[in-house]
Coordinates of C-alpha atoms in Angstrom, one line a residue:
M1 CA 0.0 0.0 0.0
N2 CA 2.6 2.5 -1.1
Q3 CA 0.2 4.7 -3.1
I4 CA -3.3 5.8 -2.1
T5 CA -5.8 7.2 -4.5
L6 CA -7.6 10.2 -3.1
E7 CA -10.8 11.9 -4.2
G8 CA -10.3 13.5 -7.6
G9 CA -7.9 10.8 -8.7
T10 CA -4.8 12.2 -7.1
T11 CA -2.4 9.7 -5.5
R12 CA -0.3 10.1 -2.4
S13 CA 2.4 8.0 -0.8
L14 CA 1.3 6.4 2.5
D15 CA 4.2 7.2 4.8
V16 CA 3.3 4.6 7.4
E17 CA 1.9 1.2 6.7
V18 CA -0.7 0.8 9.5
F19 CA -3.6 -0.9 7.7
G20 CA -4.4 -4.6 7.3
K21 CA -6.9 -6.1 4.9
T22 CA -9.8 -4.6 6.8
G23 CA -8.7 -1.1 6.4
K24 CA -8.5 -0.6 10.2
P25 CA -5.4 0.8 11.9
A26 CA -3.0 -1.8 13.2
G27 CA -1.3 -1.6 16.6
L28 CA 1.9 0.3 17.3
S29 CA 4.8 -1.6 19.0
L30 CA 4.2 -4.2 21.6
S31 CA 3.4 -3.7 25.3
L32 CA 6.4 -4.8 27.2
K33 CA 4.4 -6.2 30.0
L34 CA 1.0 -7.1 28.4
K35 CA 2.4 -8.3 25.1
R36 CA -0.3 -6.7 23.0
P37 CA -0.1 -4.2 20.2
R38 CA -0.9 -0.5 20.6
M39 CA -2.1 2.3 18.4
P40 CA 0.4 4.9 17.2
F41 CA -0.8 7.6 19.7
A42 CA 0.3 11.1 18.8
D43 CA 2.3 9.7 15.9
R44 CA 5.3 9.5 18.2
I45 CA 8.3 8.4 16.1
W46 CA 11.2 8.7 18.5
S47 CA 12.8 5.3 18.8
P48 CA 13.1 2.1 16.7
G49 CA 10.6 0.4 19.0
N50 CA 8.0 3.0 18.1
K51 CA 8.8 3.1 14.4
A52 CA 7.8 -0.6 14.0
Y53 CA 4.2 -1.4 13.3
L54 CA 2.7 -4.8 13.9
V55 CA 1.1 -5.9 10.6
D56 CA 0.0 -9.5 10.1
K57 CA 3.0 -11.6 11.4
G58 CA 5.8 -9.1 11.3
Y59 CA 6.9 -5.5 11.6
I60 CA 7.0 -2.9 8.9
V61 CA 9.3 0.0 9.7
E62 CA 8.2 3.5 8.8
P63 CA 9.9 3.8 5.4
T64 CA 10.3 7.6 5.5
H65 CA 12.4 7.3 8.6
Y66 CA 14.8 4.8 7.1
V67 CA 14.8 4.1 3.4
P68 CA 12.3 6.5 1.7
G69 CA 9.7 4.6 -0.3
E70 CA 11.1 1.2 0.7
P71 CA 9.4 -0.5 3.7
V72 CA 11.6 -2.9 5.7
K73 CA 9.8 -6.1 6.7
L74 CA 11.0 -7.9 9.8
N75 CA 9.7 -11.3 10.8
V76 CA 9.5 -11.3 14.6
Y77 CA 8.3 -14.8 14.9
N78 CA 11.3 -16.5 13.3
K79 CA 14.0 -14.3 14.7
P80 CA 17.3 -16.0 15.8
F81 CA 17.7 -17.6 19.2
S82 CA 20.2 -14.9 20.2
S83 CA 17.5 -12.3 19.9
H84 CA 15.1 -14.2 22.1
V85 CA 17.9 -14.3 24.7
M86 CA 18.3 -10.6 24.6
D87 CA 14.6 -10.1 24.9
H88 CA 14.5 -11.7 28.3
V89 CA 17.9 -11.0 29.8
H90 CA 16.9 -7.6 31.2
G91 CA 14.0 -9.2 33.1
L92 CA 16.2 -11.9 34.6
V93 CA 18.9 -9.7 36.0
G94 CA 19.0 -6.3 37.7
A95 CA 20.2 -3.0 36.4
G96 CA 23.4 -3.4 38.3
F97 CA 24.4 -6.3 36.1
Y98 CA 23.4 -4.4 33.0
H99 CA 25.7 -1.5 33.8
S100 CA 28.6 -3.3 35.5
R101 CA 28.9 -6.3 33.1
L102 CA 26.9 -5.9 29.9
V103 CA 27.8 -2.3 29.2
R104 CA 31.4 -2.4 30.5
D105 CA 32.5 -5.8 29.4
L106 CA 30.2 -7.4 26.9
W107 CA 28.6 -4.5 25.1
P108 CA 30.6 -4.8 21.8
L109 CA 29.6 -8.5 21.5
A110 CA 26.0 -7.8 22.7
W111 CA 25.6 -5.0 20.2
R112 CA 26.6 -7.2 17.3
I113 CA 24.1 -9.8 18.4
I114 CA 21.3 -7.1 18.6
A115 CA 22.3 -5.6 15.3
S116 CA 22.4 -8.9 13.4
S117 CA 19.1 -10.1 15.0
S118 CA 17.0 -7.0 14.4
G119 CA 17.3 -6.5 10.6
L120 CA 16.9 -2.7 11.1
P121 CA 19.0 -0.8 8.5
D122 CA 20.3 1.6 11.1
Y123 CA 21.8 -1.4 13.0
R124 CA 23.1 -3.0 9.9
A125 CA 25.1 0.1 9.3
Y126 CA 27.2 -0.6 12.4
L127 CA 28.0 -4.1 11.2
A128 CA 29.2 -2.9 7.8
P129 CA 30.0 0.8 7.9
S130 CA 32.0 0.7 4.7
S131 CA 28.8 0.1 2.7
F132 CA 27.3 3.4 3.9
E133 CA 28.3 6.8 2.8
R134 CA 29.3 9.0 5.7
P135 CA 27.3 12.2 6.3
E136 CA 29.0 15.5 5.7
A137 CA 29.4 18.0 8.5
R138 CA 29.0 21.6 7.5
T139 CA 28.8 25.0 9.2
M140 CA 25.9 27.3 8.3
E141 CA 25.3 31.0 9.1
A142 CA 22.1 32.7 10.2
D143 CA 21.0 35.5 12.5
V144 CA 17.9 33.5 13.7
L145 CA 17.3 29.8 14.0
V146 CA 13.6 28.7 14.3
V147 CA 12.9 25.1 15.4
G148 CA 9.5 23.9 14.4
G149 CA 7.7 24.3 11.1
G150 CA 4.1 24.6 12.3
L151 CA 2.0 27.7 12.1
S152 CA 3.9 29.4 15.0
G153 CA 7.3 28.6 13.6
I154 CA 6.4 29.8 10.1
N155 CA 5.1 33.1 11.4
A156 CA 8.1 33.6 13.7
A157 CA 10.5 33.0 10.8
L158 CA 8.6 35.3 8.5
E159 CA 8.6 38.2 11.0
A160 CA 12.3 37.7 11.8
S161 CA 13.0 37.8 8.1
R162 CA 10.8 40.8 7.5
Q163 CA 12.8 42.7 10.1
G164 CA 16.0 42.1 8.2
S165 CA 17.4 38.9 9.8
S166 CA 18.7 35.9 7.9
V167 CA 16.6 32.9 9.1
I168 CA 16.9 29.1 9.1
L169 CA 13.7 27.1 9.8
V170 CA 14.1 23.5 10.8
D171 CA 11.3 20.9 10.9
D172 CA 11.4 17.1 11.3
H173 CA 8.3 16.5 9.1
A174 CA 8.2 16.0 5.4
E175 CA 5.8 19.0 5.1
L176 CA 5.4 22.3 6.8
G177 CA 2.3 23.4 8.7
G178 CA 2.0 20.8 11.5
F179 CA -1.6 20.3 12.5
M180 CA -2.8 23.1 10.3
K181 CA -1.8 21.3 7.1
Y182 CA -4.9 19.1 7.7
I183 CA -7.2 21.9 8.8
D184 CA -6.2 24.7 6.3
P185 CA -3.9 23.3 3.6
Q186 CA -4.4 26.3 1.3
G187 CA -3.4 28.7 4.1
V188 CA -0.3 26.7 4.7
N189 CA 0.6 26.9 1.0
V190 CA 0.3 30.7 1.1
L191 CA 2.7 30.9 4.1
E192 CA 5.2 28.5 2.3
K193 CA 5.3 30.9 -0.7
K194 CA 5.9 33.8 1.7
L195 CA 8.9 31.9 3.2
E196 CA 10.3 31.5 -0.2
E197 CA 9.8 35.2 -1.1
N198 CA 11.5 36.2 2.1
R199 CA 14.4 33.9 1.5
V200 CA 14.0 31.9 4.6
K201 CA 16.1 28.7 4.4
V202 CA 13.8 25.8 5.1
F203 CA 15.1 22.3 6.1
L204 CA 12.5 19.5 6.2
R205 CA 13.0 16.0 7.4
S206 CA 15.6 17.6 9.7
K207 CA 16.0 17.2 13.4
Y208 CA 17.2 19.7 16.0
I209 CA 19.7 17.8 18.2
G210 CA 20.8 20.4 20.7
G211 CA 23.0 23.3 21.7
F212 CA 26.7 22.6 22.2
M213 CA 30.0 24.5 22.4
D214 CA 30.3 24.7 18.6
G215 CA 26.7 25.9 18.1
H216 CA 23.3 24.4 17.6
A217 CA 23.3 21.1 15.7
F218 CA 20.6 19.8 13.4
T219 CA 20.5 17.0 10.9
S220 CA 19.3 17.1 7.3
P221 CA 19.4 14.2 4.8
G222 CA 23.1 13.5 4.2
Y223 CA 24.4 16.3 6.5
L224 CA 25.1 17.2 10.1
N225 CA 24.7 21.0 10.3
I226 CA 26.2 23.4 12.9
V227 CA 24.8 26.9 13.1
K228 CA 25.6 29.7 15.6
P229 CA 22.6 32.0 15.5
K230 CA 22.4 35.2 17.4
S231 CA 18.8 34.2 18.5
I232 CA 17.0 30.9 18.6
I233 CA 13.2 30.5 18.7
F234 CA 11.6 27.2 19.8
A235 CA 8.2 26.9 18.2
T236 CA 8.1 23.1 18.9
G237 CA 4.3 22.9 19.3
G238 CA 2.7 20.3 21.5
I239 CA 1.7 16.7 22.0
S240 CA -1.8 15.6 22.9
P241 CA -2.0 14.1 26.4
I242 CA -2.9 10.4 26.8
P243 CA -6.4 10.3 28.2
I244 CA -6.2 8.3 31.4
Y245 CA -9.0 5.8 32.0
E246 CA -9.2 2.0 32.5
N247 CA -7.6 0.0 29.7
N248 CA -6.3 3.2 27.9
D249 CA -3.6 1.1 26.2
L250 CA -6.1 -0.9 24.1
P251 CA -5.4 -0.2 20.4
G252 CA -7.9 2.4 19.3
T253 CA -6.8 5.6 21.2
I254 CA -5.1 8.2 19.0
D255 CA -4.7 12.0 18.9
L256 CA -6.5 14.5 16.7
E257 CA -3.8 15.0 14.2
Y258 CA -3.4 11.3 13.6
A259 CA -7.1 10.9 13.2
L260 CA -7.0 13.4 10.3
K261 CA -3.9 11.8 8.9
I262 CA -5.5 8.4 8.5
S263 CA -9.1 9.4 7.8
S264 CA -8.7 9.3 4.0
Y265 CA -7.2 5.8 4.1
M266 CA -9.9 4.0 6.2
R267 CA -12.2 2.0 4.0
D268 CA -15.1 1.8 6.4
A269 CA -17.0 4.5 8.1
G270 CA -16.6 3.3 11.7
N271 CA -17.6 5.1 15.0
I272 CA -15.3 7.7 16.3
L273 CA -15.5 9.2 19.8
V274 CA -13.7 12.5 20.4
I275 CA -12.8 13.8 23.9
G276 CA -12.7 17.6 24.0
C277 CA -14.4 20.5 22.3
S278 CA -11.9 23.2 21.3
Q279 CA -12.0 25.1 18.1
D280 CA -9.6 22.6 16.5
V281 CA -11.8 19.7 17.6
F282 CA -14.9 21.1 15.8
K283 CA -12.9 21.8 12.7
A284 CA -11.5 18.3 12.7
V285 CA -14.9 16.7 13.4
S286 CA -16.4 18.5 10.4
I287 CA -13.6 17.0 8.2
L288 CA -14.1 13.5 9.7
A289 CA -17.9 13.7 9.3
S290 CA -17.6 14.8 5.7
K291 CA -15.7 11.5 5.0
G292 CA -18.6 9.5 6.2
R293 CA -17.4 8.9 9.8
N294 CA -20.0 8.6 12.6
V295 CA -18.4 11.1 15.1
K296 CA -19.5 11.9 18.6
I297 CA -18.0 14.4 21.0
I298 CA -17.9 14.4 24.8
R299 CA -16.8 17.2 27.0
P300 CA -14.8 16.2 30.1
H301 CA -16.2 17.5 33.4
G302 CA -15.1 21.0 34.3
T303 CA -14.1 22.0 30.7
T304 CA -15.9 24.4 28.4
C305 CA -16.5 24.3 24.7
S306 CA -15.3 27.0 22.3
S307 CA -17.7 29.8 21.9
G308 CA -19.8 29.7 18.8
A309 CA -18.8 26.1 18.1
N310 CA -21.4 23.9 16.4
S311 CA -22.1 21.3 19.0
S312 CA -24.8 19.2 17.2
E313 CA -22.6 16.1 17.6
T314 CA -21.8 16.8 21.3
I315 CA -23.1 14.2 23.7
G316 CA -22.6 16.4 26.7
E317 CA -20.5 16.6 29.8
A318 CA -19.1 13.2 30.7
N319 CA -15.9 11.3 31.5
V320 CA -14.8 8.0 30.0
L321 CA -14.3 5.5 32.9
R322 CA -13.0 2.6 30.9
V323 CA -12.9 1.1 27.5
E324 CA -13.7 -2.5 26.6
G325 CA -12.9 -4.8 23.7
M326 CA -10.9 -7.9 22.7
G327 CA -7.6 -6.8 21.1
R328 CA -8.9 -3.4 20.3
V329 CA -11.4 -0.8 21.5
R330 CA -15.1 -1.8 20.9
R331 CA -17.0 0.3 23.4
A332 CA -16.5 3.2 25.9
V333 CA -18.3 3.3 29.3
L334 CA -19.1 6.8 30.5
D335 CA -19.5 7.9 34.2
D336 CA -23.2 8.4 33.6
G337 CA -23.7 4.7 32.7
T338 CA -23.8 5.3 29.0
I339 CA -22.2 2.7 26.8
L340 CA -21.0 3.9 23.4
E341 CA -20.0 1.5 20.6
T342 CA -16.8 3.0 19.1
D343 CA -13.9 1.9 17.0
I344 CA -11.5 4.8 17.7
I345 CA -11.2 7.2 20.6
V346 CA -9.6 10.5 19.7
S347 CA -7.9 12.8 22.2
G348 CA -8.9 16.3 21.4
L349 CA -7.6 17.6 24.7
T350 CA -5.4 20.7 24.9
P351 CA -1.9 19.5 24.0
F352 CA 1.1 19.6 26.4
P353 CA 3.7 22.1 25.0
D354 CA 6.9 20.3 23.9
L355 CA 9.4 22.0 26.3
N356 CA 12.4 19.6 26.0
P357 CA 14.6 21.6 23.6
A358 CA 14.0 24.9 25.4
L359 CA 14.7 23.2 28.8
Q360 CA 17.8 21.6 27.4
N361 CA 19.1 25.1 26.5
G362 CA 18.6 26.5 30.0
A363 CA 15.0 27.6 30.2
T364 CA 12.9 26.7 33.3
P365 CA 9.4 25.1 33.5
T366 CA 6.4 27.0 34.8
Y367 CA 2.7 26.2 35.3
I368 CA -0.2 28.1 33.8
P369 CA -3.1 28.0 36.3
F370 CA -6.0 29.0 34.0
N371 CA -5.5 26.3 31.4
S372 CA -3.7 23.7 33.5
R373 CA -0.7 23.4 31.2
F374 CA 3.0 24.0 31.4
T375 CA 5.4 26.3 29.5
V376 CA 8.8 27.7 30.2
S377 CA 9.2 30.9 32.2
H378 CA 9.1 34.0 29.9
N379 CA 7.9 37.6 30.0
G380 CA 4.6 37.0 28.1
Y381 CA 6.2 38.0 24.8
G382 CA 8.5 34.9 24.5
S383 CA 11.8 36.1 26.0
T384 CA 12.9 33.5 28.5
G385 CA 15.7 35.4 30.2
V386 CA 18.3 33.1 28.7
D387 CA 20.4 35.2 26.2
G388 CA 18.9 34.9 22.7
L389 CA 16.5 32.1 23.6
L390 CA 12.8 32.7 22.8
V391 CA 9.7 30.5 22.7
A392 CA 6.7 30.9 20.4
G393 CA 3.1 29.7 20.1
L394 CA 2.1 26.6 21.9
A395 CA 5.6 26.1 23.2
A396 CA 5.1 29.5 24.9
G397 CA 1.9 28.1 26.5
I398 CA -0.6 29.9 24.3
T399 CA -3.5 27.8 23.2
D400 CA -5.6 30.5 21.6
N401 CA -4.9 30.3 17.8
E402 CA -5.0 34.0 17.1
C403 CA -2.9 35.0 20.1
S404 CA -0.5 32.2 19.3
V405 CA 0.2 33.6 15.8
L406 CA 0.5 37.1 17.1
Q407 CA 2.9 36.1 19.9
S408 CA 5.0 34.1 17.4
R409 CA 5.4 37.2 15.2
V410 CA 6.4 39.2 18.3
A411 CA 9.0 36.4 19.1
G412 CA 10.4 36.8 15.5
M413 CA 10.6 40.5 15.9
L414 CA 12.4 40.2 19.3
A415 CA 14.8 37.7 17.8
A416 CA 15.7 40.1 15.0
E417 CA 16.1 42.9 17.5
H418 CA 18.4 40.8 19.6
A419 CA 20.4 40.0 16.4
G420 CA 21.0 43.7 16.0
Y421 CA 18.2 44.9 13.7
N422 CA 16.0 48.0 14.3
A423 CA 12.7 46.2 14.6
E424 CA 9.3 47.7 13.8
D425 CA 7.1 47.0 16.8
D426 CA 3.6 47.4 15.2
V427 CA 2.9 43.7 15.8
V428 CA 3.6 44.2 19.5
D429 CA 0.8 46.8 19.8
E430 CA -1.7 44.4 18.1
Y431 CA -0.6 41.6 20.4
R432 CA -1.1 43.8 23.5
D433 CA -4.5 44.9 22.3
K434 CA -5.9 41.5 21.6
C435 CA -4.1 39.2 24.0
K436 CA -3.5 41.1 27.3
K437 CA -4.8 38.2 29.3
W438 CA -2.0 36.0 28.0
I439 CA 0.7 38.6 28.5
D440 CA -0.4 39.2 32.1
T441 CA -0.8 35.5 32.9
L442 CA 2.4 34.3 31.3
G443 CA 4.4 37.2 32.7
S444 CA 3.3 36.6 36.3
T445 CA 3.4 32.8 36.7
R446 CA 5.2 31.5 39.9
G447 CA 7.2 28.7 38.3
L448 CA 6.0 25.4 39.8
D449 CA 4.8 26.9 43.1
Y450 CA 1.2 25.5 42.7
R451 CA -0.8 22.6 44.1
M452 CA -3.2 20.7 41.9
T453 CA -6.7 19.4 42.6
A454 CA -8.0 16.4 40.8
G455 CA -10.9 18.4 39.2
T456 CA -8.4 20.5 37.2
I457 CA -6.7 17.6 35.5
D458 CA -8.7 17.2 32.3
F459 CA -6.9 14.2 30.9
W460 CA -7.3 12.1 34.1
L461 CA -10.9 11.1 33.5
T462 CA -11.5 8.5 36.3
K463 CA -9.9 10.4 39.1
K464 CA -9.0 7.1 40.8
I465 CA -5.6 5.5 41.4
E466 CA -6.1 1.8 41.0
G467 CA -6.4 -0.2 37.8
L468 CA -4.9 -0.4 34.3
Q469 CA -4.6 3.3 33.7
F470 CA -1.3 3.8 31.9
I471 CA 0.6 7.0 32.5
D472 CA 3.7 5.9 30.5
W473 CA 2.9 3.7 27.6
D474 CA 6.5 3.0 26.7
I475 CA 7.3 1.2 30.0
D476 CA 3.8 0.2 31.0
M477 CA 3.7 2.3 34.1
T478 CA 0.3 3.0 35.6
V479 CA -1.1 5.8 37.8
E480 CA -1.0 3.3 40.7
D481 CA 2.7 2.6 40.0
A482 CA 3.6 6.3 40.2
V483 CA 1.7 6.8 43.5
K484 CA 3.3 3.7 45.1
T485 CA 6.8 4.9 43.9
Y486 CA 6.2 8.3 45.6
D487 CA 4.9 6.6 48.7
K488 CA 8.2 4.6 48.9
G489 CA 10.0 7.9 49.5
Y490 CA 11.0 8.7 46.0
D491 CA 9.4 12.2 46.3
S492 CA 10.8 14.1 43.3
M493 CA 10.6 13.4 39.5
E494 CA 14.4 12.9 39.4
K495 CA 14.2 10.1 42.0
I496 CA 10.9 8.7 40.6
K497 CA 12.6 8.5 37.2
R498 CA 15.7 6.7 38.5
F499 CA 13.6 4.2 40.5
S500 CA 10.9 3.4 38.0
G501 CA 12.3 4.4 34.6
I502 CA 9.3 6.6 33.9
G503 CA 9.8 9.0 31.0
T504 CA 13.1 7.4 30.0
A505 CA 11.9 5.7 26.8
A506 CA 10.8 7.1 23.5
E507 CA 8.9 10.2 24.6
Q508 CA 11.6 11.3 27.0
G509 CA 9.2 12.9 29.6
R510 CA 7.3 15.1 27.1
L511 CA 4.0 13.5 28.2
T512 CA 4.9 11.6 31.4
I513 CA 6.4 14.5 33.4
P514 CA 3.4 16.8 33.2
S515 CA 1.0 13.9 33.7
T516 CA 2.8 12.4 36.7
I517 CA 3.5 15.6 38.7
M518 CA 0.0 16.9 38.2
I519 CA -1.6 13.7 39.4
L520 CA 0.9 13.2 42.3
S521 CA 0.3 16.8 43.4
A522 CA -3.4 16.3 43.5
V523 CA -3.3 12.8 45.1
R524 CA -0.7 13.6 47.8
K525 CA -1.4 17.3 48.2
V526 CA 2.1 18.6 47.5
R527 CA 3.2 21.5 45.4
L528 CA 4.5 20.9 41.9
S529 CA 7.8 22.5 43.0
K530 CA 8.4 19.7 45.5
L531 CA 8.1 17.1 42.7
G532 CA 9.9 19.2 40.1
W533 CA 11.0 18.2 36.6
F534 CA 13.7 15.7 35.8
R535 CA 16.9 16.6 34.0
I536 CA 16.5 17.0 30.3
R537 CA 19.8 16.0 28.6
P538 CA 21.0 16.4 25.0
T539 CA 20.5 15.2 22.4
H540 CA 16.9 16.5 22.0
M541 CA 16.2 14.0 19.2
L542 CA 18.7 11.3 18.1
P543 CA 18.8 11.0 14.3
S544 CA 19.0 7.7 12.6
I545 CA 21.9 6.6 10.4
G546 CA 19.3 6.4 7.6
E547 CA 18.4 10.1 8.0
L548 CA 22.1 11.1 7.8
A549 CA 23.1 8.8 5.0
V550 CA 23.3 10.1 1.4
R551 CA 22.5 6.8 -0.1
W552 CA 22.2 3.1 1.0

């Protein structure tokens, strides 16, 4: 299924193979404890484990991440005996053995076993490096580096360029626009043309790695790039929180962007249940409904719908207590006793800002009380107090679309000003007029000096501790596991991470840190500052050999 025919006869390459013969999404990865497949929630592609999709009796690796246009099939049922040994060795011995013996003494041998057993092209490169062309390292120049190619990143880059700066824009996707490319593709096309007109250098399929002594590093196909900008803007967007209810790891829970991504490829109508009712939710629901999907919306207790939204599909205020099904979601049980038949549950909840790259460069986390989300400390305009470091859009904590765009433009203007250009501040006046609430709120947050209540945590739908409510899908850690870890005396996220491993897998704490500290603060009545954040280390996002290689 490399090519998909869309309406009007146009064809498009399917960048991930997630559909079997039924046209229903297949599960992502395998649960380490429960040994069952999962859905590709939030389209998180951060590690080889999460790039592998269980289809029929083997894995298919996402081709765009390794060999473009060429899926790599791996048979996991007939793998060598050595691979089976490696699968179970970690469960038989403790971490002390792993570090003192395996890493120190046996790692060169163990790595060859792992590489030869996996079949992944990245791993094969280590076995036969001479057959791969080395990436070229190069130094680039720019006044402003913008990380993130969504709506905020594009507007920040355009404004910085309009003020006279030379700008590099880096995004790890194949297309610009982020979520908006599904909601307003024509608007994104207009912005792309403006980037070209303003001579903004755009690098797609490129990953920001981190800031180092030599400068900021990012990859692009065939290259490792080093740039020393005078200002850097993180417009890294956000990630939808995992809704927490019983059995929330059954295949069938995905985020809003992924629902739009796969909607054209599904061959049956199906029943879709959406949690949340923001502006973006109603735009997405209208698109899904136009494709013949039976869509229903529920509003979690304590949340409000966007003003003026068409709520004809809204069921009302309710929470999902649990989902049921054999191998995949079949029905959702609500707290009012309603049972809804559904094939897919979509998280339309307000995303968590992706703070990792800004934190890795010296910014500090802060909590926003009125929307129960986190950002990094800044003055309301995007300046973090770290020399030349700014945040924009959702990464700055702003969830209102209009204010997000205006603040991103302000961040671009401030970046140009920091780079030595005489900026025109008309956009600042507009931002002040329309978004004073955001400026006042973001400029006066108290870091993590807040204590949560259960009612303010919109993604925790059951408000109970026990049961299969997964808070970290990558290592199968539940809410109950997190609370018990805290009760053992591991009372900070740094200690909780080291004891339990939470947040150390593919998502590197982007989802699990906010979820865990909010729930523990509410359950154990402690301030967020007592729990804190755990240390964010470089690299921000490790590139694969395939992404760096010029040819295979």
